CSV table of C-alpha atoms in Angstrom, one decimal:
chain,number,residue,atom,x,y,z
A,1,UNK,CA,9.4,-5.0,-17.4
A,2,UNK,CA,6.5,-6.3,-15.5
A,3,UNK,CA,6.4,-8.3,-12.5
A,4,UNK,CA,4.3,-9.8,-9.8
A,5,UNK,CA,6.7,-10.0,-6.6
A,6,UNK,CA,6.3,-13.5,-5.2
A,7,UNK,CA,6.0,-13.6,-1.4
A,8,UNK,CA,6.1,-16.8,0.4
A,9,UNK,CA,4.3,-17.4,3.4
A,10,UNK,CA,4.5,-20.3,6.4
A,11,UNK,CA,1.6,-21.2,8.5
A,12,UNK,CA,1.4,-19.7,11.7
A,13,UNK,CA,2.3,-23.0,13.1
A,14,UNK,CA,6.0,-23.3,11.8
A,15,UNK,CA,6.8,-20.3,14.2
A,16,UNK,CA,7.6,-20.8,17.5
A,17,UNK,CA,6.4,-17.6,20.3
A,18,UNK,CA,8.3,-17.3,23.6
A,19,UNK,CA,7.9,-13.9,25.8
A,20,UNK,CA,10.5,-11.7,27.1
A,21,UNK,CA,10.8,-8.7,29.2
A,22,UNK,CA,8.0,-5.8,28.9
A,23,UNK,CA,8.9,-3.2,26.5
A,24,UNK,CA,7.1,-0.1,27.9
A,25,UNK,CA,5.6,2.4,25.8
A,26,UNK,CA,7.8,6.1,26.0
A,27,UNK,CA,4.4,8.0,26.1
A,28,UNK,CA,1.3,7.3,28.1
A,29,UNK,CA,-1.4,9.8,25.9
A,30,UNK,CA,-1.3,10.7,22.2
A,31,UNK,CA,-0.7,14.1,23.7
A,32,UNK,CA,2.3,12.8,25.2
A,33,UNK,CA,3.4,11.2,22.3
A,34,UNK,CA,2.7,14.3,20.4
A,35,UNK,CA,4.8,16.8,22.5
A,36,UNK,CA,7.8,14.1,22.7
A,37,UNK,CA,8.1,14.2,19.1
A,38,UNK,CA,8.2,18.1,19.0
A,39,UNK,CA,11.0,18.1,21.1
A,40,UNK,CA,12.7,15.4,19.0
A,41,UNK,CA,11.7,17.4,16.0
A,42,UNK,CA,13.5,21.3,17.3
A,43,UNK,CA,16.4,18.3,18.0
A,44,UNK,CA,17.2,16.5,14.8
A,45,UNK,CA,14.7,17.5,12.4
A,46,UNK,CA,12.2,15.3,10.6
A,47,UNK,CA,11.2,12.3,12.4
A,48,UNK,CA,11.6,8.9,9.9
A,49,UNK,CA,10.1,6.0,11.4
A,50,UNK,CA,10.2,2.2,9.3
A,51,UNK,CA,7.8,-0.2,10.1
A,52,UNK,CA,7.9,-4.0,8.9
A,53,UNK,CA,5.1,-6.0,7.6
A,54,UNK,CA,5.5,-10.1,8.2
A,55,UNK,CA,3.0,-12.3,7.3
A,56,UNK,CA,1.4,-15.4,7.8
A,57,UNK,CA,-0.7,-17.7,6.6
A,58,UNK,CA,-3.8,-19.7,8.0
A,59,UNK,CA,-6.4,-21.2,5.9
A,60,UNK,CA,-5.0,-20.3,2.9
A,61,UNK,CA,-4.9,-16.8,3.0
A,62,UNK,CA,-2.5,-14.2,4.4
A,63,UNK,CA,-2.3,-12.7,7.8
A,64,UNK,CA,-0.4,-9.8,8.9
A,65,UNK,CA,1.7,-10.1,12.6
A,66,UNK,CA,0.6,-7.1,14.5
A,67,UNK,CA,1.5,-6.1,18.4
A,68,UNK,CA,-1.6,-5.4,20.2
A,69,UNK,CA,-1.0,-2.9,23.4
A,70,UNK,CA,-3.7,-3.2,26.1
A,71,UNK,CA,-6.8,-4.5,24.9
A,72,UNK,CA,-7.3,-2.5,21.5
A,73,UNK,CA,-4.6,-0.6,20.3
A,74,UNK,CA,-2.5,-2.3,17.6
A,75,UNK,CA,0.7,-1.7,15.9
A,76,UNK,CA,3.1,-2.8,13.7
A,77,UNK,CA,6.3,-3.7,14.7
A,78,UNK,CA,9.0,-1.1,14.1
A,79,UNK,CA,9.7,2.3,14.7
A,80,UNK,CA,12.2,5.7,15.1
A,81,UNK,CA,15.6,6.0,13.1
A,82,UNK,CA,18.3,7.3,14.8
A,83,UNK,CA,20.1,10.2,13.1
A,84,UNK,CA,21.4,9.4,10.2
A,85,UNK,CA,20.7,5.8,10.3
A,86,UNK,CA,20.1,3.7,7.1
A,87,UNK,CA,16.4,2.4,6.9
A,88,UNK,CA,16.8,-0.9,6.4
A,89,UNK,CA,19.6,-1.2,9.2
A,90,UNK,CA,17.1,0.8,11.4
A,91,UNK,CA,14.2,-1.6,10.8
A,92,UNK,CA,16.5,-4.8,11.3
A,93,UNK,CA,17.2,-3.2,14.5
A,94,UNK,CA,13.8,-1.9,15.6
A,95,UNK,CA,12.2,-6.0,14.7
A,96,UNK,CA,14.7,-7.8,16.9
A,97,UNK,CA,14.2,-4.8,19.4
A,98,UNK,CA,10.4,-6.0,19.7
A,99,UNK,CA,10.9,-9.8,18.3
A,100,UNK,CA,13.9,-11.4,19.0
A,101,UNK,CA,14.8,-13.1,21.9
A,102,UNK,CA,17.6,-11.3,23.7
A,103,UNK,CA,20.8,-13.8,23.2
A,104,UNK,CA,22.4,-12.9,20.0
A,105,UNK,CA,22.9,-16.4,19.1
A,106,UNK,CA,18.7,-16.5,18.4
A,107,UNK,CA,18.0,-13.4,16.3
A,108,UNK,CA,16.5,-14.0,12.9
A,109,UNK,CA,18.2,-13.3,9.8
A,110,UNK,CA,15.5,-10.5,8.6
A,111,UNK,CA,14.8,-10.0,5.4
A,112,UNK,CA,14.0,-6.9,4.3
A,113,UNK,CA,11.7,-6.4,1.0
A,114,UNK,CA,10.7,-3.5,-0.6
A,115,UNK,CA,8.9,-0.1,0.5
A,116,UNK,CA,5.0,-1.0,-0.3
A,117,UNK,CA,3.9,2.6,1.2
A,118,UNK,CA,5.1,5.9,2.9
A,119,UNK,CA,3.4,7.9,5.1
A,120,UNK,CA,3.6,11.5,5.7
A,121,UNK,CA,2.5,13.7,9.2
A,122,UNK,CA,2.6,17.6,8.0
A,123,UNK,CA,1.8,18.8,11.6
A,124,UNK,CA,2.2,17.7,14.9
A,125,UNK,CA,-1.1,15.9,15.0
A,126,UNK,CA,-2.3,12.2,14.4
A,127,UNK,CA,-3.1,12.6,10.9
A,128,UNK,CA,-0.9,11.2,8.2
A,129,UNK,CA,-1.1,11.0,4.4
A,130,UNK,CA,0.0,9.0,1.5
A,131,UNK,CA,1.9,11.9,-0.1
A,132,UNK,CA,2.9,15.3,1.0
A,133,UNK,CA,0.4,17.3,1.1
A,134,UNK,CA,0.4,20.6,-1.3
A,135,UNK,CA,2.1,23.7,0.3
A,136,UNK,CA,3.5,21.4,3.1
A,137,UNK,CA,7.3,22.3,3.1
A,138,UNK,CA,8.6,20.8,6.2
A,139,UNK,CA,6.3,17.5,7.5
A,140,UNK,CA,7.0,16.8,10.8
A,141,UNK,CA,7.3,12.8,9.9
A,142,UNK,CA,7.7,10.4,7.1
A,143,UNK,CA,6.9,6.6,8.0
A,144,UNK,CA,7.9,4.0,5.8
A,145,UNK,CA,6.3,0.2,5.7
A,146,UNK,CA,8.5,-2.8,4.4
A,147,UNK,CA,7.5,-5.9,3.8
A,148,UNK,CA,9.5,-8.3,5.8
A,149,UNK,CA,10.3,-11.9,3.9
A,150,UNK,CA,10.0,-14.6,6.7
A,151,UNK,CA,12.0,-18.2,6.7
A,152,UNK,CA,10.4,-21.4,7.1
A,153,UNK,CA,11.2,-21.2,11.1
A,154,UNK,CA,11.4,-18.7,13.1
A,155,UNK,CA,11.8,-18.3,17.0
A,156,UNK,CA,9.4,-14.9,18.3
A,157,UNK,CA,10.1,-13.9,21.7
A,158,UNK,CA,7.1,-11.3,22.5
A,159,UNK,CA,7.4,-8.5,25.0
A,160,UNK,CA,5.3,-9.6,27.8
A,161,UNK,CA,3.3,-6.7,28.4
A,162,UNK,CA,2.4,-7.0,24.3
A,163,UNK,CA,0.4,-9.6,22.2
A,164,UNK,CA,1.3,-10.9,19.0
A,165,UNK,CA,-1.9,-11.2,16.6
A,166,UNK,CA,-2.0,-12.5,13.4
A,167,UNK,CA,-4.8,-10.5,12.0
A,168,UNK,CA,-6.2,-11.8,8.1
A,169,UNK,CA,-6.1,-9.5,5.5
A,170,UNK,CA,-9.8,-9.4,5.0
A,171,UNK,CA,-10.1,-8.0,8.7
A,172,UNK,CA,-8.0,-5.5,8.2
A,173,UNK,CA,-9.6,-3.9,5.2
A,174,UNK,CA,-12.1,-1.3,5.4
A,175,UNK,CA,-11.8,-1.3,9.2
A,176,UNK,CA,-10.4,2.1,10.0
A,177,UNK,CA,-12.2,2.4,12.9
A,178,UNK,CA,-10.6,-0.4,14.3
A,179,UNK,CA,-7.0,-0.4,13.1
A,180,UNK,CA,-6.8,3.1,11.9
A,181,UNK,CA,-5.5,4.5,8.2
A,182,UNK,CA,-2.0,2.7,7.8
A,183,UNK,CA,-2.9,-0.8,8.8
A,184,UNK,CA,-6.5,-0.8,7.5
A,185,UNK,CA,-5.1,0.2,3.9
A,186,UNK,CA,-2.3,-2.7,3.8
A,187,UNK,CA,-4.1,-5.0,2.0
A,188,UNK,CA,-4.7,-2.8,-0.9
A,189,UNK,CA,-0.6,-2.3,-0.6
A,190,UNK,CA,0.0,-5.9,-1.1
A,191,UNK,CA,-2.6,-6.6,-3.6
A,192,UNK,CA,-0.2,-6.7,-6.2
A,193,UNK,CA,2.1,-9.5,-5.0
A,194,UNK,CA,1.9,-13.2,-5.7
A,195,UNK,CA,1.5,-14.9,-1.9
A,196,UNK,CA,2.8,-18.5,-2.3
A,197,UNK,CA,0.9,-20.3,0.4
A,198,UNK,CA,3.2,-23.3,1.4
A,199,UNK,CA,1.7,-25.9,3.7
A,200,UNK,CA,3.3,-27.4,6.8
B,1,UNK,CA,-13.1,-15.4,-14.9
B,2,UNK,CA,-13.1,-12.2,-16.4
B,3,UNK,CA,-9.6,-9.9,-16.5
B,4,UNK,CA,-9.4,-6.3,-16.7
B,5,UNK,CA,-6.5,-4.1,-17.0
B,6,UNK,CA,-5.9,-0.1,-15.7
B,7,UNK,CA,-3.3,2.6,-15.9
B,8,UNK,CA,-2.5,5.0,-13.6
B,9,UNK,CA,-1.3,7.8,-15.1
B,10,UNK,CA,0.2,11.0,-12.7
B,11,UNK,CA,0.6,14.5,-14.0
B,12,UNK,CA,1.8,17.6,-12.1
B,13,UNK,CA,0.3,20.2,-11.2
B,14,UNK,CA,0.9,23.2,-8.7
B,15,UNK,CA,3.9,21.0,-7.5
B,16,UNK,CA,1.2,18.3,-6.3
B,17,UNK,CA,0.7,14.9,-8.3
B,18,UNK,CA,-2.8,14.6,-10.1
B,19,UNK,CA,-4.6,11.6,-11.6
B,20,UNK,CA,-6.0,11.6,-15.3
B,21,UNK,CA,-9.3,10.4,-14.8
B,22,UNK,CA,-11.8,9.8,-17.6
B,23,UNK,CA,-15.6,10.5,-16.6
B,24,UNK,CA,-18.5,9.0,-18.5
B,25,UNK,CA,-21.4,11.2,-19.0
B,26,UNK,CA,-20.7,13.4,-16.0
B,27,UNK,CA,-21.0,10.4,-13.5
B,28,UNK,CA,-18.8,7.6,-13.2
B,29,UNK,CA,-14.6,8.5,-12.8
B,30,UNK,CA,-12.8,5.8,-14.4
B,31,UNK,CA,-9.2,4.9,-14.5
B,32,UNK,CA,-8.4,4.2,-18.6
B,33,UNK,CA,-8.4,0.3,-19.3
B,34,UNK,CA,-11.1,-2.2,-20.1
B,35,UNK,CA,-11.1,-5.9,-20.3
B,36,UNK,CA,-9.0,-8.4,-22.1
B,37,UNK,CA,-9.5,-10.4,-25.4
B,38,UNK,CA,-9.1,-14.4,-25.2
B,39,UNK,CA,-5.3,-14.7,-25.1
B,40,UNK,CA,-4.4,-11.5,-24.9
B,41,UNK,CA,-1.5,-10.0,-22.4
B,42,UNK,CA,-1.7,-8.1,-20.0
B,43,UNK,CA,0.1,-5.2,-21.3
B,44,UNK,CA,-1.4,-5.7,-24.8
B,45,UNK,CA,-4.6,-5.1,-23.4
B,46,UNK,CA,-3.6,-1.9,-21.6
B,47,UNK,CA,-1.9,-0.3,-24.6
B,48,UNK,CA,-4.7,-1.0,-26.8
B,49,UNK,CA,-7.4,0.6,-24.3
B,50,UNK,CA,-5.2,3.8,-23.8
B,51,UNK,CA,-4.5,3.8,-27.6
B,52,UNK,CA,-8.5,3.5,-28.0
B,53,UNK,CA,-9.5,5.9,-25.2
B,54,UNK,CA,-6.6,8.3,-24.8
B,55,UNK,CA,-5.3,8.7,-28.5
B,56,UNK,CA,-6.3,8.5,-32.2
B,57,UNK,CA,-7.3,4.8,-32.2
B,58,UNK,CA,-6.9,1.2,-31.9
B,59,UNK,CA,-4.7,0.5,-34.8
B,60,UNK,CA,-2.1,2.9,-32.7
B,61,UNK,CA,-1.5,5.1,-34.9
B,62,UNK,CA,0.2,7.3,-31.8
B,63,UNK,CA,3.6,7.1,-30.0
B,64,UNK,CA,3.9,4.0,-28.2
B,65,UNK,CA,2.9,3.6,-24.9
B,66,UNK,CA,5.5,2.9,-21.8
B,67,UNK,CA,3.6,0.3,-19.3
B,68,UNK,CA,5.1,0.4,-15.8
B,69,UNK,CA,5.0,-1.9,-13.2
B,70,UNK,CA,1.9,-3.3,-11.8
B,71,UNK,CA,0.7,-1.7,-8.7
B,72,UNK,CA,-2.3,-3.8,-7.2
B,73,UNK,CA,-5.0,-6.3,-8.1
B,74,UNK,CA,-8.8,-6.1,-7.5
B,75,UNK,CA,-11.1,-9.2,-6.9
B,76,UNK,CA,-14.8,-10.0,-7.5
B,77,UNK,CA,-15.8,-13.0,-5.9
B,78,UNK,CA,-19.3,-12.6,-7.3
B,79,UNK,CA,-21.0,-10.7,-9.8
B,80,UNK,CA,-22.0,-7.9,-7.8
B,81,UNK,CA,-19.9,-4.9,-8.1
B,82,UNK,CA,-18.0,-5.4,-4.6
B,83,UNK,CA,-14.3,-5.5,-5.3
B,84,UNK,CA,-11.3,-6.7,-2.7
B,85,UNK,CA,-7.8,-6.1,-2.9
B,86,UNK,CA,-7.2,-9.6,-2.1
B,87,UNK,CA,-8.8,-13.1,-3.0
B,88,UNK,CA,-11.5,-13.7,0.0
B,89,UNK,CA,-11.0,-16.8,1.5
B,90,UNK,CA,-12.9,-19.6,0.5
B,91,UNK,CA,-13.3,-18.3,-2.8
B,92,UNK,CA,-12.2,-20.8,-5.6
B,93,UNK,CA,-13.9,-19.0,-8.6
B,94,UNK,CA,-13.5,-15.3,-8.6
B,95,UNK,CA,-15.4,-13.9,-11.4
B,96,UNK,CA,-13.3,-10.6,-12.1
B,97,UNK,CA,-9.4,-9.7,-11.9
B,98,UNK,CA,-8.4,-5.6,-12.5
B,99,UNK,CA,-5.0,-5.2,-12.4
B,100,UNK,CA,-3.3,-1.6,-12.2
B,101,UNK,CA,-0.4,-0.8,-14.0
B,102,UNK,CA,1.7,2.5,-13.6
B,103,UNK,CA,1.9,4.2,-17.3
B,104,UNK,CA,4.6,6.6,-17.5
B,105,UNK,CA,4.5,9.5,-20.1
B,106,UNK,CA,6.8,11.2,-21.8
B,107,UNK,CA,7.7,15.0,-21.7
B,108,UNK,CA,5.0,15.8,-24.1
B,109,UNK,CA,2.2,14.1,-25.4
B,110,UNK,CA,-1.3,14.9,-27.1
B,111,UNK,CA,-4.4,13.1,-26.1
B,112,UNK,CA,-7.5,12.7,-28.2
B,113,UNK,CA,-10.5,11.5,-26.1
B,114,UNK,CA,-14.0,10.6,-27.1
B,115,UNK,CA,-16.9,13.2,-27.4
B,116,UNK,CA,-18.8,11.7,-24.6
B,117,UNK,CA,-15.8,11.2,-22.1
B,118,UNK,CA,-14.0,14.6,-20.2
B,119,UNK,CA,-10.2,13.9,-19.4
B,120,UNK,CA,-9.4,15.3,-15.9
B,121,UNK,CA,-6.5,15.4,-14.0
B,122,UNK,CA,-7.5,15.3,-9.9
B,123,UNK,CA,-5.1,15.9,-7.2
B,124,UNK,CA,-4.0,13.0,-5.1
B,125,UNK,CA,-5.4,14.9,-2.2
B,126,UNK,CA,-9.1,14.7,-3.5
B,127,UNK,CA,-9.3,11.6,-4.1
B,128,UNK,CA,-7.4,10.2,-1.0
B,129,UNK,CA,-9.8,8.4,1.3
B,130,UNK,CA,-13.1,10.0,-0.9
B,131,UNK,CA,-14.2,6.6,-1.3
B,132,UNK,CA,-17.7,8.1,-2.0
B,133,UNK,CA,-17.0,9.9,-5.0
B,134,UNK,CA,-14.4,7.7,-6.8
B,135,UNK,CA,-15.0,4.2,-5.3
B,136,UNK,CA,-12.6,1.9,-3.5
B,137,UNK,CA,-10.0,1.6,-6.5
B,138,UNK,CA,-9.7,5.0,-7.4
B,139,UNK,CA,-9.8,6.3,-4.0
B,140,UNK,CA,-7.1,3.6,-2.5
B,141,UNK,CA,-4.5,5.2,-5.5
B,142,UNK,CA,-2.6,7.6,-3.9
B,143,UNK,CA,-2.0,4.5,-1.1
B,144,UNK,CA,-0.2,2.4,-4.4
B,145,UNK,CA,1.6,5.7,-5.2
B,146,UNK,CA,3.2,6.2,-1.8
B,147,UNK,CA,6.2,4.3,-1.8
B,148,UNK,CA,7.2,6.1,-5.4
B,149,UNK,CA,9.0,9.4,-5.2
B,150,UNK,CA,7.8,11.8,-7.3
B,151,UNK,CA,10.8,13.5,-9.8
B,152,UNK,CA,9.0,17.0,-10.7
B,153,UNK,CA,10.7,17.7,-14.1
B,154,UNK,CA,10.2,21.3,-15.2
B,155,UNK,CA,9.2,22.0,-18.5
């Protein structure tokens, strides 16, 4: 009935990081992104996106892996589902697209855990809420965050135009200005898990 | 270390989820709950506190409370009021840990509340991001509930 889910986290040093060809953003500005979202909404209805929370440990504190574009903007690995695509399969596809080497043999066997948060976008604007606001019958996007259980050794290939960062939970907490509402509130959503910090 | 538990109870009004909060003396909003006795389990303490604050009495003459899963934990590294949703690094002896549990209500229930408390049902849209009025723990509850999908049962 009541169980604290346990998440194994391994040191950053137990993972190997390589580079692969750049993966450019499809939109050059926020306005472009919202315009493209509108076009897609007309064709396919509400967008469902999935993102992965990948955890490692450093100095006995959990760190989340974030992709940094340019010098400031950070995002979680993930993206939009194709119409009718299953959430878990879609997340595996996106994780491999952003973080796995291109040869099929080197692709990690992604272990997708439970959903830790859901965010809703009521209009074609940047604001999102962790509930569907009252009086909104046609939300434009639903974004789901899933915890991803990493195994002890993985090889990640990061697109050349992105940087992969391991950010400690204490840096994210209450830091809406730097990371936005979705990423800065991940520490609260992870607070019920017990982290098993495994040393190398 | 002091162990506390708090209950997250959700009801529906105008097709939007509302959280039950107790307001003490017209000022602070709290989730129903409290501190564990030595050797007491989380669930037993929560049932005891719920009966004491929302039902006929600690000796549980009211119906049973159905305690669901743990939604989150908040840690106090020292005796000041600052709480964090993780154990801050380099802290080996935290002073307090508060665990939030989802409590499921039956279709119908009678609440009996002490006269100096007010029981309120506050919509999630009012609590979300409202750190100033509700504090970090209560204002963070909408995000902890976001992974659930609410099944609105008509009466």
